[in-house]
Amino acid sequence: MGAPRLARRCGVNEVAALWLGAANPLLIFHLIAGIHNEALMLGLMLVGMEWCLRAISSGLPFLDGFTPTRTGLLLTGGAATIALSGLIKITSVLALGFIGMALARRLGGSFPDIGGRLRDWRTAVREFRPNAGRTLVALAASAGFLVVVLVIVVVAVCQVTGLGYGWLDAGTLGTANKVRSWLSIPTVLGLGTGQVGVLLGLGDHTTAILAITRPIAAALAALIVLRMLIATLSNRIHPVGALGISMAALVLLFPVVQPWYLLWAIVPLAAWATAPGFRLAAVIVSSVISVMLMPNGGEIEPYVIAKAGISTVVIVARPST
């Protein structure tokens, strides 16, 4: 439901978005066959995004006096749905940030489009000043509304289910730092550098190096997300595309990356990106990783993959009788 409608909203072919998103081998092999909770997370996040963007782009009022209109209820329902997805995997809460930027624009906020050119920041600030007050009010109203919805949903679910708030513990949220994944760029850099030190006889300093590469990667990911938020506020990029790019940065720079994490970025980008290069790269990466790693994250021995490939070619090429 969410992906094709978001694709239509972004001017992307719905069928192409479904093929790259819903029919992605990573999604079929890992989320469906592997029964990973990212399936629920992505579904709720995309549906919530569609509802929120539909309400924001409608141009209809959110309130009739102090009473929410149907548009206001749709916006609230969409934000609550995204908040629910965040209770499955907290990373999807990032979608609320881009909904917040879109909502702030609807409320009169804006920011000059500088296209990423750092030298134009002075000009941007100068152009921003006349509308700064209105933009700050719009941002505060948008953020306040979304935070209230998020808090209400989190408290309601944690209290009603009786599960409590143990998942908010720093130790629980920091579990990823204990895992070493070769799909993670900062982790690979840390492991590679540590092994070079071992080969040079300098000792194994992998843990110390990871303590440097991972925070740097996290800071870089935060800068990319901030840039995408500003680009959304300036109307330079669609919220769906900005979310996809931010998710891609978050995944690649995350301390640990499981193969199905790539879908956090691929699915929203499938509804926005039209560049043939992206689609080809997404197809290749999804196809290769989906057969190289098991749904539980375990690796398949190379000879097994080779045998499967040879068997497939023989079966397909064998003449029918």
XYZ file of C-alpha atoms in Angstrom:
321
model
C 0.000 0.000 0.000
C 2.624 2.546 1.023
C 5.333 2.065 -1.621
C 3.223 2.412 -4.801
C 1.345 5.420 -3.466
C 4.559 7.119 -2.407
C 5.988 6.328 -5.846
C 2.972 7.960 -7.478
C 3.433 10.975 -5.206
C 7.108 11.217 -6.259
C 6.330 10.774 -9.970
C 7.904 7.306 -10.145
C 6.433 4.338 -11.983
C 4.509 2.320 -9.394
C 5.303 -1.026 -11.001
C 9.031 -0.271 -11.054
C 8.883 0.754 -7.391
C 7.115 -2.498 -6.491
C 9.613 -4.614 -8.417
C 12.593 -2.935 -6.788
C 10.985 -2.744 -3.354
C 8.412 -5.451 -2.666
C 9.855 -7.985 -5.130
C 13.424 -7.392 -4.019
C 15.189 -10.741 -3.322
C 16.538 -9.298 -0.082
C 12.993 -8.652 1.071
C 11.713 -12.062 -0.077
C 14.638 -14.136 1.257
C 15.343 -12.221 4.445
C 12.266 -10.307 5.611
C 9.648 -12.833 4.528
C 11.508 -16.165 4.621
C 13.658 -15.019 7.548
C 10.637 -13.520 9.383
C 12.531 -10.366 10.390
C 10.650 -7.582 12.122
C 11.928 -5.043 9.566
C 8.992 -6.172 7.416
C 6.572 -4.661 9.937
C 8.804 -1.653 10.522
C 9.058 -0.746 6.831
C 5.364 -1.376 6.197
C 4.232 0.862 9.046
C 6.804 3.541 8.214
C 5.783 3.765 4.548
C 2.059 3.791 5.320
C 2.597 6.481 7.951
C 4.649 8.546 5.495
C 1.902 8.327 2.874
C -0.840 9.368 5.302
C 1.188 12.299 6.630
C 2.221 13.547 3.185
C -1.346 13.193 1.903
C -2.601 15.368 4.747
C 0.190 17.934 4.356
C -0.127 18.233 0.569
C -3.932 18.459 0.631
C -3.889 22.130 1.602
C -6.880 21.536 3.882
C -6.897 22.841 7.481
C -5.824 20.536 10.280
C -8.115 22.125 12.858
C -11.618 23.547 12.915
C -11.284 25.789 15.911
C -9.943 23.361 18.516
C -11.422 20.297 16.816
C -9.217 18.194 14.513
C -10.530 17.899 10.971
C -10.320 14.706 8.908
C -7.045 16.028 7.523
C -5.735 16.636 11.033
C -6.746 13.130 12.094
C -5.035 11.692 9.005
C -1.835 13.563 9.882
C -2.019 12.397 13.499
C -2.722 8.822 12.447
C 0.209 8.865 10.052
C 2.580 10.218 12.708
C 1.313 7.626 15.201
C 1.869 4.847 12.652
C 5.475 5.951 12.142
C 5.893 6.063 15.926
C 4.604 2.481 16.094
C 7.195 1.448 13.509
C 9.837 3.016 15.733
C 8.817 0.670 18.537
C 9.792 -2.207 16.246
C 13.097 -0.682 15.150
C 13.960 2.730 16.553
C 15.725 3.845 13.354
C 12.386 4.379 11.563
C 11.615 7.287 13.922
C 13.935 9.204 11.583
C 10.969 9.429 9.180
C 9.245 11.784 11.639
C 12.073 14.282 11.093
C 11.312 14.569 7.388
C 7.583 14.685 7.991
C 8.369 17.496 10.415
C 10.226 19.454 7.731
C 7.370 18.989 5.263
C 4.865 20.067 7.921
C 6.982 23.101 8.822
C 6.926 24.182 5.155
C 3.151 23.790 5.127
C 2.978 26.042 8.219
C 4.979 28.756 6.482
C 8.570 27.776 7.220
C 11.253 27.926 4.549
C 14.973 27.975 3.942
C 16.908 29.201 0.889
C 17.964 26.522 -1.570
C 21.761 26.678 -1.749
C 22.168 23.273 -3.375
C 24.900 22.155 -0.999
C 27.270 24.985 -1.962
C 29.051 26.013 1.239
C 30.146 29.346 -0.184
C 26.483 30.390 -0.447
C 25.718 29.970 3.242
C 26.170 33.678 3.931
C 23.703 34.491 1.198
C 21.338 31.854 2.538
C 21.460 33.287 6.054
C 20.846 36.794 4.699
C 17.832 35.607 2.699
C 16.584 33.576 5.652
C 16.477 36.466 8.128
C 13.182 38.071 6.983
C 11.320 34.778 7.417
C 13.389 33.444 10.324
C 10.767 34.105 13.002
C 7.970 32.444 11.081
C 10.177 29.468 10.198
C 11.280 28.948 13.794
C 7.659 29.040 14.966
C 6.684 26.560 12.247
C 9.563 24.250 13.188
C 8.711 24.477 16.885
C 5.021 23.757 16.232
C 5.841 20.850 13.929
C 8.417 19.354 16.299
C 6.156 19.820 19.310
C 3.230 18.081 17.637
C 5.306 15.112 16.458
C 7.097 14.711 19.793
C 3.766 14.681 21.634
C 2.410 12.008 19.278
C 5.604 9.966 19.642
C 5.577 10.149 23.444
C 1.881 9.253 23.682
C 2.330 6.231 21.398
C 5.436 4.996 23.233
C 3.871 5.376 26.679
C 0.571 3.825 25.572
C 2.198 0.772 23.972
C 4.692 0.201 26.789
C 1.983 0.503 29.448
C -0.756 -1.458 27.700
C 1.505 -4.343 26.694
C 3.223 -4.423 30.073
C 6.634 -4.615 28.376
C 7.902 -1.496 30.137
C 10.747 0.761 29.064
C 13.704 -1.576 29.367
C 14.402 -1.221 25.639
C 15.390 2.411 26.268
C 18.329 1.299 28.415
C 21.654 2.543 27.040
C 23.081 -0.958 27.221
C 20.240 -2.344 25.105
C 20.396 0.398 22.485
C 24.193 0.085 22.351
C 24.194 -3.641 21.618
C 25.238 -2.968 18.005
C 28.622 -1.707 19.176
C 29.452 -5.219 20.429
C 29.039 -6.835 17.003
C 31.623 -6.733 14.212
C 30.086 -6.796 10.740
C 31.995 -6.732 7.449
C 29.127 -4.842 5.767
C 29.734 -1.847 8.042
C 32.235 0.657 6.611
C 33.617 1.951 9.965
C 33.856 -1.600 11.304
C 35.698 -2.875 8.215
C 38.118 0.054 8.391
C 38.744 -0.635 12.066
C 39.210 -4.375 11.575
C 41.465 -3.878 8.555
C 43.642 -1.332 10.329
C 43.840 -3.559 13.384
C 45.011 -6.520 11.290
C 47.663 -4.367 9.614
C 48.965 -3.528 13.083
C 49.097 -7.228 13.939
C 51.009 -8.025 10.726
C 53.498 -5.239 11.466
C 54.060 -6.596 14.954
C 52.487 -3.595 16.675
C 49.898 -5.658 18.524
C 46.148 -5.998 18.159
C 44.627 -2.551 18.666
C 41.384 -3.307 16.813
C 39.120 -2.384 19.722
C 40.859 0.958 20.213
C 40.659 1.742 16.493
C 36.946 0.846 16.385
C 36.440 3.307 19.243
C 37.709 5.974 16.824
C 36.208 4.943 13.470
C 32.680 4.313 14.756
C 32.133 7.738 16.424
C 33.566 9.464 13.326
C 31.178 7.484 11.128
C 28.257 8.350 13.431
C 29.120 12.056 13.228
C 29.328 11.851 9.430
C 25.934 10.116 9.290
C 24.455 12.838 11.521
C 25.794 15.542 9.179
C 24.245 13.813 6.155
C 20.889 13.521 7.927
C 21.048 17.193 8.934
C 21.832 18.161 5.343
C 18.847 16.156 4.102
C 16.572 17.780 6.703
C 17.637 21.238 5.547
C 17.222 20.213 1.898
C 13.688 19.052 2.673
C 12.868 22.318 4.425
C 14.197 24.262 1.425
C 12.066 22.067 -0.892
C 15.150 20.935 -2.780
C 14.368 17.250 -2.260
C 11.209 15.262 -1.597
C 10.858 13.958 1.986
C 10.755 10.358 0.727
C 14.032 10.763 -1.167
C 15.658 12.571 1.751
C 14.611 9.747 4.077
C 16.020 7.131 1.697
C 19.373 8.903 1.396
C 19.565 9.400 5.159
C 18.737 5.754 5.794
C 21.456 4.742 3.317
C 24.008 6.870 5.178
C 22.809 5.503 8.501
C 23.044 1.888 7.340
C 26.469 2.156 5.677
C 27.944 4.069 8.612
C 26.231 2.004 11.320
C 28.506 -0.020 13.655
C 26.878 -3.256 12.502
C 25.014 -3.968 9.259
C 22.923 -7.041 8.589
C 22.069 -7.679 4.915
C 18.382 -6.883 5.363
C 19.264 -3.467 6.848
C 19.923 -2.322 3.273
C 16.173 -2.416 2.718
C 15.788 0.517 5.122
C 17.207 2.646 2.300
C 16.344 0.644 -0.834
C 12.574 0.484 -0.227
C 11.979 4.262 0.226
C 14.488 5.050 -2.538
C 12.612 2.674 -4.864
C 9.617 5.003 -4.522
C 11.668 8.101 -5.331
C 14.831 7.467 -7.339
C 14.547 7.178 -11.125
C 18.230 7.159 -12.094
C 19.096 3.970 -14.044
C 22.447 3.826 -12.235
C 20.761 3.589 -8.835
C 18.298 0.946 -9.975
C 21.013 -1.183 -11.575
C 23.233 -0.887 -8.494
C 20.309 -1.714 -6.177
C 19.423 -4.789 -8.236
C 23.022 -6.063 -8.313
C 23.689 -5.453 -4.613
C 20.358 -6.963 -3.553
C 20.814 -10.036 -5.748
C 24.385 -10.731 -4.660
C 23.938 -10.154 -0.933
C 20.643 -12.046 -0.801
C 22.363 -15.281 -1.884
C 25.677 -14.754 -0.090
C 24.225 -14.368 3.378
C 21.598 -16.485 5.053
C 18.490 -14.819 6.531
C 20.033 -15.277 9.994
C 23.120 -13.294 8.920
C 25.330 -16.375 8.575
C 27.582 -16.691 5.554
C 27.260 -19.420 2.917
C 30.494 -21.151 2.004
C 31.793 -19.918 -1.402
C 31.849 -23.435 -2.883
C 28.131 -23.819 -2.115
C 27.342 -20.625 -4.028
C 29.531 -21.792 -6.921
C 27.810 -25.181 -7.038
C 24.383 -23.550 -6.954
C 25.335 -21.213 -9.804
C 26.729 -24.019 -11.963
C 23.692 -26.180 -11.271
C 21.364 -23.355 -12.283
C 23.209 -22.778 -15.549
C 23.209 -26.521 -16.358
C 19.492 -26.896 -15.608
C 18.497 -23.827 -17.617
C 20.772 -24.637 -20.566
C 19.839 -28.318 -20.720
C 17.639 -28.982 -23.791
C 14.150 -30.129 -23.021
C 13.146 -33.633 -24.081
